[in-house]
Amino acid sequence: MKNTTTKRWMLDMAAWTLGVLAGIVLVTHEAAAGGKLSAPADDRWKAECGSCHLAYPPQLLPAQAWRRMMSQLDRHFGADASLDAADRAHIAAYLERNSASGRRVRASPESLRITEGAWFLHEHDEVAPATWKHPAVKSAANCAACHTRAEEGDFGERNIRIPR
Amino acid sequence: MGTGKLALAALAAAGAIGAVVLPASAAASVDELQKRLEAEARAGSAGFSGFSAQRGERFFKSAHGGDWSCATCHTENPVAPGKHAKTGKTIAPLAPGANPQRFTVAATVDKWFRRNCNDVLGRACTAQEKGDVLQYLASLR
């Protein structure tokens, strides 16, 4: 009788510990997936992709989307962003090597606009319409307007400051 | 001794390769760029009579029948910082008098003339046009 109670207690404890551990793993995984988007630094990617806008982290689009984008840089969302062949090949390889996997791939936008993907829209569904129109924001592509450490690939909630 | 010579030879070879490879991204100056553009302009037109800062300014501030001019992003006063017309990102001043890093790498100059002429005029700029604009920008203090 006593033995059974101890056994049940031990089983409960084990289940509880497992649950807590699983919770910790999940939370860390989420933080890694949503907050930090660090890829090994690449000077050419940072300089070329970052001259007209923030150098968007490669993890925000799947490989096939980057491939398509890098093959039409002379018509890049209404502007000519063409590169010489060597830089183009180098940056395309870097983007594809570090591209999105998992749910961001499934939610990849047909338009190639990161901000029109289901994943992006879901992550931003709490943002008020007025915020997007704020003069300091101007465009959903302007990550750094709210994500104060976006330049370092840090999109964590802790570093969000929404302009009022 | 033999190894030392070999190492020296290897270094010299590497240097020679470097010298051949480098020019694409080699340092340049406004004067060097103007000389190159002048040679190109002479080859393209027998009537070439030099570059003009005044003509460059008119060219810089004109929309050429489209939506954008050079000044749309670089402002009417290119010693001041500009702003990208689409993204709003700050653009460092374009005039070399205000920003000594401008017009120092030939490949970078070529890249941006290629892109921006295509965006503003829907075609490549001629050597005359580029030389005029450069003359104008270099005259600003």
mmCIF file with all atom_site columns, N, CA, C and O in Angstrom, chain B residues 31-79:
data_model
loop_
_atom_site.group_PDB
_atom_site.id
_atom_site.type_symbol
_atom_site.label_atom_id
_atom_site.label_alt_id
_atom_site.label_comp_id
_atom_site.label_asym_id
_atom_site.label_entity_id
_atom_site.label_seq_id
_atom_site.pdbx_PDB_ins_code
_atom_site.Cartn_x
_atom_site.Cartn_y
_atom_site.Cartn_z
_atom_site.occupancy
_atom_site.B_iso_or_equiv
_atom_site.pdbx_formal_charge
_atom_site.auth_seq_id
_atom_site.auth_comp_id
_atom_site.auth_asym_id
_atom_site.auth_atom_id
_atom_site.pdbx_PDB_model_num
ATOM 1   N N  . ASP B 1 31 ? 39.576 63.300 -60.214 1.00 0.00 ? 31 ASP B N  1
ATOM 2   C CA . ASP B 1 31 ? 40.381 63.624 -61.401 1.00 0.00 ? 31 ASP B CA 1
ATOM 3   C C  . ASP B 1 31 ? 40.564 62.408 -62.305 1.00 0.00 ? 31 ASP B C  1
ATOM 4   O O  . ASP B 1 31 ? 40.413 62.508 -63.528 1.00 0.00 ? 31 ASP B O  1
ATOM 5   N N  . GLU B 1 32 ? 40.889 61.274 -61.696 1.00 0.00 ? 32 GLU B N  1
ATOM 6   C CA . GLU B 1 32 ? 41.090 60.056 -62.489 1.00 0.00 ? 32 GLU B CA 1
ATOM 7   C C  . GLU B 1 32 ? 39.798 59.647 -63.181 1.00 0.00 ? 32 GLU B C  1
ATOM 8   O O  . GLU B 1 32 ? 39.813 59.247 -64.348 1.00 0.00 ? 32 GLU B O  1
ATOM 9   N N  . LEU B 1 33 ? 38.690 59.736 -62.446 1.00 0.00 ? 33 LEU B N  1
ATOM 10  C CA . LEU B 1 33 ? 37.399 59.367 -63.030 1.00 0.00 ? 33 LEU B CA 1
ATOM 11  C C  . LEU B 1 33 ? 37.066 60.303 -64.184 1.00 0.00 ? 33 LEU B C  1
ATOM 12  O O  . LEU B 1 33 ? 36.590 59.862 -65.241 1.00 0.00 ? 33 LEU B O  1
ATOM 13  N N  . GLN B 1 34 ? 37.330 61.591 -64.010 1.00 0.00 ? 34 GLN B N  1
ATOM 14  C CA . GLN B 1 34 ? 37.047 62.558 -65.065 1.00 0.00 ? 34 GLN B CA 1
ATOM 15  C C  . GLN B 1 34 ? 37.898 62.276 -66.308 1.00 0.00 ? 34 GLN B C  1
ATOM 16  O O  . GLN B 1 34 ? 37.409 62.402 -67.426 1.00 0.00 ? 34 GLN B O  1
ATOM 17  N N  . LYS B 1 35 ? 39.154 61.899 -66.093 1.00 0.00 ? 35 LYS B N  1
ATOM 18  C CA . LYS B 1 35 ? 40.027 61.582 -67.246 1.00 0.00 ? 35 LYS B CA 1
ATOM 19  C C  . LYS B 1 35 ? 39.474 60.411 -68.027 1.00 0.00 ? 35 LYS B C  1
ATOM 20  O O  . LYS B 1 35 ? 39.448 60.411 -69.257 1.00 0.00 ? 35 LYS B O  1
ATOM 21  N N  . ARG B 1 36 ? 39.024 59.381 -67.290 1.00 0.00 ? 36 ARG B N  1
ATOM 22  C CA . ARG B 1 36 ? 38.477 58.204 -67.946 1.00 0.00 ? 36 ARG B CA 1
ATOM 23  C C  . ARG B 1 36 ? 37.206 58.577 -68.710 1.00 0.00 ? 36 ARG B C  1
ATOM 24  O O  . ARG B 1 36 ? 37.008 58.169 -69.861 1.00 0.00 ? 36 ARG B O  1
ATOM 25  N N  . LEU B 1 37 ? 36.325 59.365 -68.079 1.00 0.00 ? 37 LEU B N  1
ATOM 26  C CA . LEU B 1 37 ? 35.073 59.771 -68.733 1.00 0.00 ? 37 LEU B CA 1
ATOM 27  C C  . LEU B 1 37 ? 35.356 60.646 -69.948 1.00 0.00 ? 37 LEU B C  1
ATOM 28  O O  . LEU B 1 37 ? 34.678 60.542 -70.970 1.00 0.00 ? 37 LEU B O  1
ATOM 29  N N  . GLU B 1 38 ? 36.394 61.489 -69.828 1.00 0.00 ? 38 GLU B N  1
ATOM 30  C CA . GLU B 1 38 ? 36.735 62.366 -70.951 1.00 0.00 ? 38 GLU B CA 1
ATOM 31  C C  . GLU B 1 38 ? 37.185 61.545 -72.157 1.00 0.00 ? 38 GLU B C  1
ATOM 32  O O  . GLU B 1 38 ? 36.752 61.803 -73.289 1.00 0.00 ? 38 GLU B O  1
ATOM 33  N N  . ALA B 1 39 ? 38.027 60.527 -71.904 1.00 0.00 ? 39 ALA B N  1
ATOM 34  C CA . ALA B 1 39 ? 38.485 59.660 -72.992 1.00 0.00 ? 39 ALA B CA 1
ATOM 35  C C  . ALA B 1 39 ? 37.289 58.981 -73.653 1.00 0.00 ? 39 ALA B C  1
ATOM 36  O O  . ALA B 1 39 ? 37.201 58.884 -74.883 1.00 0.00 ? 39 ALA B O  1
ATOM 37  N N  . GLU B 1 40 ? 36.344 58.537 -72.824 1.00 0.00 ? 40 GLU B N  1
ATOM 38  C CA . GLU B 1 40 ? 35.140 57.872 -73.334 1.00 0.00 ? 40 GLU B CA 1
ATOM 39  C C  . GLU B 1 40 ? 34.296 58.844 -74.145 1.00 0.00 ? 40 GLU B C  1
ATOM 40  O O  . GLU B 1 40 ? 33.776 58.501 -75.210 1.00 0.00 ? 40 GLU B O  1
ATOM 41  N N  . ALA B 1 41 ? 34.140 60.058 -73.627 1.00 0.00 ? 41 ALA B N  1
ATOM 42  C CA . ALA B 1 41 ? 33.311 61.065 -74.303 1.00 0.00 ? 41 ALA B CA 1
ATOM 43  C C  . ALA B 1 41 ? 33.929 61.456 -75.645 1.00 0.00 ? 41 ALA B C  1
ATOM 44  O O  . ALA B 1 41 ? 33.218 61.618 -76.639 1.00 0.00 ? 41 ALA B O  1
ATOM 45  N N  . ARG B 1 42 ? 35.261 61.600 -75.674 1.00 0.00 ? 42 ARG B N  1
ATOM 46  C CA . ARG B 1 42 ? 35.961 61.941 -76.927 1.00 0.00 ? 42 ARG B CA 1
ATOM 47  C C  . ARG B 1 42 ? 35.766 60.847 -77.958 1.00 0.00 ? 42 ARG B C  1
ATOM 48  O O  . ARG B 1 42 ? 35.548 61.120 -79.141 1.00 0.00 ? 42 ARG B O  1
ATOM 49  N N  . ALA B 1 43 ? 35.855 59.592 -77.480 1.00 0.00 ? 43 ALA B N  1
ATOM 50  C CA . ALA B 1 43 ? 35.699 58.462 -78.395 1.00 0.00 ? 43 ALA B CA 1
ATOM 51  C C  . ALA B 1 43 ? 34.278 58.425 -78.951 1.00 0.00 ? 43 ALA B C  1
ATOM 52  O O  . ALA B 1 43 ? 34.048 58.018 -80.088 1.00 0.00 ? 43 ALA B O  1
ATOM 53  N N  . GLY B 1 44 ? 33.308 58.875 -78.146 1.00 0.00 ? 44 GLY B N  1
ATOM 54  C CA . GLY B 1 44 ? 31.904 58.801 -78.551 1.00 0.00 ? 44 GLY B CA 1
ATOM 55  C C  . GLY B 1 44 ? 31.478 59.980 -79.417 1.00 0.00 ? 44 GLY B C  1
ATOM 56  O O  . GLY B 1 44 ? 30.560 59.850 -80.235 1.00 0.00 ? 44 GLY B O  1
ATOM 57  N N  . SER B 1 45 ? 32.107 61.139 -79.239 1.00 0.00 ? 45 SER B N  1
ATOM 58  C CA . SER B 1 45 ? 31.674 62.309 -80.003 1.00 0.00 ? 45 SER B CA 1
ATOM 59  C C  . SER B 1 45 ? 32.868 63.184 -80.366 1.00 0.00 ? 45 SER B C  1
ATOM 60  O O  . SER B 1 45 ? 33.660 63.565 -79.491 1.00 0.00 ? 45 SER B O  1
ATOM 61  N N  . ALA B 1 46 ? 32.953 63.532 -81.636 1.00 0.00 ? 46 ALA B N  1
ATOM 62  C CA . ALA B 1 46 ? 34.078 64.336 -82.125 1.00 0.00 ? 46 ALA B CA 1
ATOM 63  C C  . ALA B 1 46 ? 33.968 65.766 -81.592 1.00 0.00 ? 46 ALA B C  1
ATOM 64  O O  . ALA B 1 46 ? 34.959 66.471 -81.470 1.00 0.00 ? 46 ALA B O  1
ATOM 65  N N  . GLY B 1 47 ? 32.748 66.196 -81.288 1.00 0.00 ? 47 GLY B N  1
ATOM 66  C CA . GLY B 1 47 ? 32.537 67.587 -80.870 1.00 0.00 ? 47 GLY B CA 1
ATOM 67  C C  . GLY B 1 47 ? 32.705 67.821 -79.380 1.00 0.00 ? 47 GLY B C  1
ATOM 68  O O  . GLY B 1 47 ? 32.287 68.861 -78.861 1.00 0.00 ? 47 GLY B O  1
ATOM 69  N N  . PHE B 1 48 ? 33.321 66.892 -78.662 1.00 0.00 ? 48 PHE B N  1
ATOM 70  C CA . PHE B 1 48 ? 33.457 67.035 -77.205 1.00 0.00 ? 48 PHE B CA 1
ATOM 71  C C  . PHE B 1 48 ? 34.229 68.297 -76.833 1.00 0.00 ? 48 PHE B C  1
ATOM 72  O O  . PHE B 1 48 ? 35.302 68.551 -77.382 1.00 0.00 ? 48 PHE B O  1
ATOM 73  N N  . SER B 1 49 ? 33.643 69.096 -75.927 1.00 0.00 ? 49 SER B N  1
ATOM 74  C CA . SER B 1 49 ? 34.337 70.341 -75.570 1.00 0.00 ? 49 SER B CA 1
ATOM 75  C C  . SER B 1 49 ? 34.403 70.518 -74.059 1.00 0.00 ? 49 SER B C  1
ATOM 76  O O  . SER B 1 49 ? 34.218 71.612 -73.547 1.00 0.00 ? 49 SER B O  1
ATOM 77  N N  . GLY B 1 50 ? 34.602 69.414 -73.336 1.00 0.00 ? 50 GLY B N  1
ATOM 78  C CA . GLY B 1 50 ? 34.786 69.504 -71.885 1.00 0.00 ? 50 GLY B CA 1
ATOM 79  C C  . GLY B 1 50 ? 33.505 69.273 -71.110 1.00 0.00 ? 50 GLY B C  1
ATOM 80  O O  . GLY B 1 50 ? 32.411 69.180 -71.675 1.00 0.00 ? 50 GLY B O  1
ATOM 81  N N  . PHE B 1 51 ? 33.659 69.179 -69.805 1.00 0.00 ? 51 PHE B N  1
ATOM 82  C CA . PHE B 1 51 ? 32.520 68.976 -68.913 1.00 0.00 ? 51 PHE B CA 1
ATOM 83  C C  . PHE B 1 51 ? 32.102 70.299 -68.290 1.00 0.00 ? 51 PHE B C  1
ATOM 84  O O  . PHE B 1 51 ? 32.918 71.198 -68.133 1.00 0.00 ? 51 PHE B O  1
ATOM 85  N N  . SER B 1 52 ? 30.804 70.396 -67.945 1.00 0.00 ? 52 SER B N  1
ATOM 86  C CA . SER B 1 52 ? 30.298 71.647 -67.396 1.00 0.00 ? 52 SER B CA 1
ATOM 87  C C  . SER B 1 52 ? 29.503 71.382 -66.117 1.00 0.00 ? 52 SER B C  1
ATOM 88  O O  . SER B 1 52 ? 28.549 70.591 -66.115 1.00 0.00 ? 52 SER B O  1
ATOM 89  N N  . ALA B 1 53 ? 29.893 72.073 -65.033 1.00 0.00 ? 53 ALA B N  1
ATOM 90  C CA . ALA B 1 53 ? 29.204 71.932 -63.754 1.00 0.00 ? 53 ALA B CA 1
ATOM 91  C C  . ALA B 1 53 ? 27.765 72.437 -63.864 1.00 0.00 ? 53 ALA B C  1
ATOM 92  O O  . ALA B 1 53 ? 26.850 71.864 -63.270 1.00 0.00 ? 53 ALA B O  1
ATOM 93  N N  . GLN B 1 54 ? 27.567 73.500 -64.657 1.00 0.00 ? 54 GLN B N  1
ATOM 94  C CA . GLN B 1 54 ? 26.221 74.074 -64.836 1.00 0.00 ? 54 GLN B CA 1
ATOM 95  C C  . GLN B 1 54 ? 25.280 73.076 -65.508 1.00 0.00 ? 54 GLN B C  1
ATOM 96  O O  . GLN B 1 54 ? 24.147 72.873 -65.067 1.00 0.00 ? 54 GLN B O  1
ATOM 97  N N  . ARG B 1 55 ? 25.808 72.459 -66.588 1.00 0.00 ? 55 ARG B N  1
ATOM 98  C CA . ARG B 1 55 ? 25.002 71.460 -67.292 1.00 0.00 ? 55 ARG B CA 1
ATOM 99  C C  . ARG B 1 55 ? 24.738 70.279 -66.361 1.00 0.00 ? 55 ARG B C  1
ATOM 100 O O  . ARG B 1 55 ? 23.646 69.726 -66.331 1.00 0.00 ? 55 ARG B O  1
ATOM 101 N N  . GLY B 1 56 ? 25.742 69.930 -65.572 1.00 0.00 ? 56 GLY B N  1
ATOM 102 C CA . GLY B 1 56 ? 25.603 68.825 -64.615 1.00 0.00 ? 56 GLY B CA 1
ATOM 103 C C  . GLY B 1 56 ? 24.522 69.097 -63.595 1.00 0.00 ? 56 GLY B C  1
ATOM 104 O O  . GLY B 1 56 ? 23.731 68.213 -63.256 1.00 0.00 ? 56 GLY B O  1
ATOM 105 N N  . GLU B 1 57 ? 24.460 70.350 -63.120 1.00 0.00 ? 57 GLU B N  1
ATOM 106 C CA . GLU B 1 57 ? 23.449 70.716 -62.126 1.00 0.00 ? 57 GLU B CA 1
ATOM 107 C C  . GLU B 1 57 ? 22.043 70.598 -62.712 1.00 0.00 ? 57 GLU B C  1
ATOM 108 O O  . GLU B 1 57 ? 21.132 70.063 -62.065 1.00 0.00 ? 57 GLU B O  1
ATOM 109 N N  . ARG B 1 58 ? 21.890 71.098 -63.953 1.00 0.00 ? 58 ARG B N  1
ATOM 110 C CA . ARG B 1 58 ? 20.564 71.002 -64.602 1.00 0.00 ? 58 ARG B CA 1
ATOM 111 C C  . ARG B 1 58 ? 20.154 69.545 -64.749 1.00 0.00 ? 58 ARG B C  1
ATOM 112 O O  . ARG B 1 58 ? 19.024 69.160 -64.475 1.00 0.00 ? 58 ARG B O  1
ATOM 113 N N  . PHE B 1 59 ? 21.115 68.730 -65.185 1.00 0.00 ? 59 PHE B N  1
ATOM 114 C CA . PHE B 1 59 ? 20.857 67.303 -65.379 1.00 0.00 ? 59 PHE B CA 1
ATOM 115 C C  . PHE B 1 59 ? 20.455 66.652 -64.046 1.00 0.00 ? 59 PHE B C  1
ATOM 116 O O  . PHE B 1 59 ? 19.502 65.878 -63.971 1.00 0.00 ? 59 PHE B O  1
ATOM 117 N N  . PHE B 1 60 ? 21.180 66.997 -62.991 1.00 0.00 ? 60 PHE B N  1
ATOM 118 C CA . PHE B 1 60 ? 20.992 66.412 -61.656 1.00 0.00 ? 60 PHE B CA 1
ATOM 119 C C  . PHE B 1 60 ? 19.601 66.710 -61.113 1.00 0.00 ? 60 PHE B C  1
ATOM 120 O O  . PHE B 1 60 ? 18.988 65.886 -60.446 1.00 0.00 ? 60 PHE B O  1
ATOM 121 N N  . LYS B 1 61 ? 19.105 67.917 -61.417 1.00 0.00 ? 61 LYS B N  1
ATOM 122 C CA . LYS B 1 61 ? 17.839 68.357 -60.818 1.00 0.00 ? 61 LYS B CA 1
ATOM 123 C C  . LYS B 1 61 ? 16.627 68.118 -61.722 1.00 0.00 ? 61 LYS B C  1
ATOM 124 O O  . LYS B 1 61 ? 15.504 68.421 -61.329 1.00 0.00 ? 61 LYS B O  1
ATOM 125 N N  . SER B 1 62 ? 16.863 67.583 -62.906 1.00 0.00 ? 62 SER B N  1
ATOM 126 C CA . SER B 1 62 ? 15.749 67.341 -63.831 1.00 0.00 ? 62 SER B CA 1
ATOM 127 C C  . SER B 1 62 ? 15.214 65.919 -63.684 1.00 0.00 ? 62 SER B C  1
ATOM 128 O O  . SER B 1 62 ? 15.975 64.978 -63.452 1.00 0.00 ? 62 SER B O  1
ATOM 129 N N  . ALA B 1 63 ? 13.866 65.780 -63.843 1.00 0.00 ? 63 ALA B N  1
ATOM 130 C CA . ALA B 1 63 ? 13.258 64.450 -63.748 1.00 0.00 ? 63 ALA B CA 1
ATOM 131 C C  . ALA B 1 63 ? 13.276 63.730 -65.089 1.00 0.00 ? 63 ALA B C  1
ATOM 132 O O  . ALA B 1 63 ? 12.871 62.573 -65.172 1.00 0.00 ? 63 ALA B O  1
ATOM 133 N N  . HIS B 1 64 ? 13.715 64.404 -66.156 1.00 0.00 ? 64 HIS B N  1
ATOM 134 C CA . HIS B 1 64 ? 13.864 63.781 -67.476 1.00 0.00 ? 64 HIS B CA 1
ATOM 135 C C  . HIS B 1 64 ? 12.585 63.085 -67.932 1.00 0.00 ? 64 HIS B C  1
ATOM 136 O O  . HIS B 1 64 ? 12.626 62.005 -68.515 1.00 0.00 ? 64 HIS B O  1
ATOM 137 N N  . GLY B 1 65 ? 11.452 63.693 -67.604 1.00 0.00 ? 65 GLY B N  1
ATOM 138 C CA . GLY B 1 65 ? 10.172 63.141 -68.059 1.00 0.00 ? 65 GLY B CA 1
ATOM 139 C C  . GLY B 1 65 ? 9.639  62.009 -67.200 1.00 0.00 ? 65 GLY B C  1
ATOM 140 O O  . GLY B 1 65 ? 8.558  61.484 -67.458 1.00 0.00 ? 65 GLY B O  1
ATOM 141 N N  . GLY B 1 66 ? 10.348 61.621 -66.159 1.00 0.00 ? 66 GLY B N  1
ATOM 142 C CA . GLY B 1 66 ? 9.882  60.537 -65.288 1.00 0.00 ? 66 GLY B CA 1
ATOM 143 C C  . GLY B 1 66 ? 9.462  61.072 -63.922 1.00 0.00 ? 66 GLY B C  1
ATOM 144 O O  . GLY B 1 66 ? 9.162  62.258 -63.775 1.00 0.00 ? 66 GLY B O  1
ATOM 145 N N  . ASP B 1 67 ? 9.432  60.190 -62.936 1.00 0.00 ? 67 ASP B N  1
ATOM 146 C CA . ASP B 1 67 ? 9.010  60.576 -61.588 1.00 0.00 ? 67 ASP B CA 1
ATOM 147 C C  . ASP B 1 67 ? 10.174 61.097 -60.735 1.00 0.00 ? 67 ASP B C  1
ATOM 148 O O  . ASP B 1 67 ? 9.990  61.899 -59.843 1.00 0.00 ? 67 ASP B O  1
ATOM 149 N N  . TRP B 1 68 ? 11.347 60.572 -61.020 1.00 0.00 ? 68 TRP B N  1
ATOM 150 C CA . TRP B 1 68 ? 12.481 60.863 -60.148 1.00 0.00 ? 68 TRP B CA 1
ATOM 151 C C  . TRP B 1 68 ? 13.556 61.675 -60.875 1.00 0.00 ? 68 TRP B C  1
ATOM 152 O O  . TRP B 1 68 ? 13.746 61.545 -62.090 1.00 0.00 ? 68 TRP B O  1
ATOM 153 N N  . SER B 1 69 ? 14.270 62.482 -60.082 1.00 0.00 ? 69 SER B N  1
ATOM 154 C CA . SER B 1 69 ? 15.531 63.071 -60.540 1.00 0.00 ? 69 SER B CA 1
ATOM 155 C C  . SER B 1 69 ? 16.611 62.529 -59.602 1.00 0.00 ? 69 SER B C  1
ATOM 156 O O  . SER B 1 69 ? 16.310 61.856 -58.628 1.00 0.00 ? 69 SER B O  1
ATOM 157 N N  . CYS B 1 70 ? 17.860 62.879 -59.875 1.00 0.00 ? 70 CYS B N  1
ATOM 158 C CA . CYS B 1 70 ? 18.937 62.492 -58.935 1.00 0.00 ? 70 CYS B CA 1
ATOM 159 C C  . CYS B 1 70 ? 18.654 63.124 -57.574 1.00 0.00 ? 70 CYS B C  1
ATOM 160 O O  . CYS B 1 70 ? 18.893 62.529 -56.523 1.00 0.00 ? 70 CYS B O  1
ATOM 161 N N  . ALA B 1 71 ? 18.101 64.384 -57.633 1.00 0.00 ? 71 ALA B N  1
ATOM 162 C CA . ALA B 1 71 ? 17.870 65.160 -56.419 1.00 0.00 ? 71 ALA B CA 1
ATOM 163 C C  . ALA B 1 71 ? 16.737 64.589 -55.559 1.00 0.00 ? 71 ALA B C  1
ATOM 164 O O  . ALA B 1 71 ? 16.640 64.921 -54.386 1.00 0.00 ? 71 ALA B O  1
ATOM 165 N N  . THR B 1 72 ? 15.887 63.748 -56.150 1.00 0.00 ? 72 THR B N  1
ATOM 166 C CA . THR B 1 72 ? 14.793 63.160 -55.366 1.00 0.00 ? 72 THR B CA 1
ATOM 167 C C  . THR B 1 72 ? 15.357 62.453 -54.131 1.00 0.00 ? 72 THR B C  1
ATOM 168 O O  . THR B 1 72 ? 14.837 62.608 -53.027 1.00 0.00 ? 72 THR B O  1
ATOM 169 N N  . CYS B 1 73 ? 16.429 61.696 -54.307 1.00 0.00 ? 73 CYS B N  1
ATOM 170 C CA . CYS B 1 73 ? 17.036 61.008 -53.165 1.00 0.00 ? 73 CYS B CA 1
ATOM 171 C C  . CYS B 1 73 ? 18.226 61.787 -52.589 1.00 0.00 ? 73 CYS B C  1
ATOM 172 O O  . CYS B 1 73 ? 18.427 61.798 -51.382 1.00 0.00 ? 73 CYS B O  1
ATOM 173 N N  . HIS B 1 74 ? 19.014 62.404 -53.477 1.00 0.00 ? 74 HIS B N  1
ATOM 174 C CA . HIS B 1 74 ? 20.253 63.058 -53.020 1.00 0.00 ? 74 HIS B CA 1
ATOM 175 C C  . HIS B 1 74 ? 20.028 64.515 -52.619 1.00 0.00 ? 74 HIS B C  1
ATOM 176 O O  . HIS B 1 74 ? 20.987 65.177 -52.229 1.00 0.00 ? 74 HIS B O  1
ATOM 177 N N  . THR B 1 75 ? 18.823 65.008 -52.734 1.00 0.00 ? 75 THR B N  1
ATOM 178 C CA . THR B 1 75 ? 18.374 66.371 -52.426 1.00 0.00 ? 75 THR B CA 1
ATOM 179 C C  . THR B 1 75 ? 18.951 67.402 -53.407 1.00 0.00 ? 75 THR B C  1
ATOM 180 O O  . THR B 1 75 ? 19.909 67.142 -54.108 1.00 0.00 ? 75 THR B O  1
ATOM 181 N N  . GLU B 1 76 ? 18.324 68.596 -53.405 1.00 0.00 ? 76 GLU B N  1
ATOM 182 C CA . GLU B 1 76 ? 18.767 69.690 -54.279 1.00 0.00 ? 76 GLU B CA 1
ATOM 183 C C  . GLU B 1 76 ? 20.105 70.251 -53.789 1.00 0.00 ? 76 GLU B C  1
ATOM 184 O O  . GLU B 1 76 ? 20.710 71.086 -54.445 1.00 0.00 ? 76 GLU B O  1
ATOM 185 N N  . ASN B 1 77 ? 20.501 69.818 -52.613 1.00 0.00 ? 77 ASN B N  1
ATOM 186 C CA . ASN B 1 77 ? 21.733 70.309 -52.005 1.00 0.00 ? 77 ASN B CA 1
ATOM 187 C C  . ASN B 1 77 ? 22.600 69.109 -51.607 1.00 0.00 ? 77 ASN B C  1
ATOM 188 O O  . ASN B 1 77 ? 22.593 68.674 -50.458 1.00 0.00 ? 77 ASN B O  1
ATOM 189 N N  . PRO B 1 78 ? 23.347 68.524 -52.576 1.00 0.00 ? 78 PRO B N  1
ATOM 190 C CA . PRO B 1 78 ? 24.015 67.232 -52.346 1.00 0.00 ? 78 PRO B CA 1
ATOM 191 C C  . PRO B 1 78 ? 25.171 67.248 -51.345 1.00 0.00 ? 78 PRO B C  1
ATOM 192 O O  . PRO B 1 78 ? 25.829 66.224 -51.178 1.00 0.00 ? 78 PRO B O  1
ATOM 193 N N  . VAL B 1 79 ? 25.399 68.383 -50.652 1.00 0.00 ? 79 VAL B N  1
ATOM 194 C CA . VAL B 1 79 ? 26.352 68.335 -49.540 1.00 0.00 ? 79 VAL B CA 1
ATOM 195 C C  . VAL B 1 79 ? 25.641 67.882 -48.263 1.00 0.00 ? 79 VAL B C  1
ATOM 196 O O  . VAL B 1 79 ? 26.281 67.584 -47.259 1.00 0.00 ? 79 VAL B O  1
#
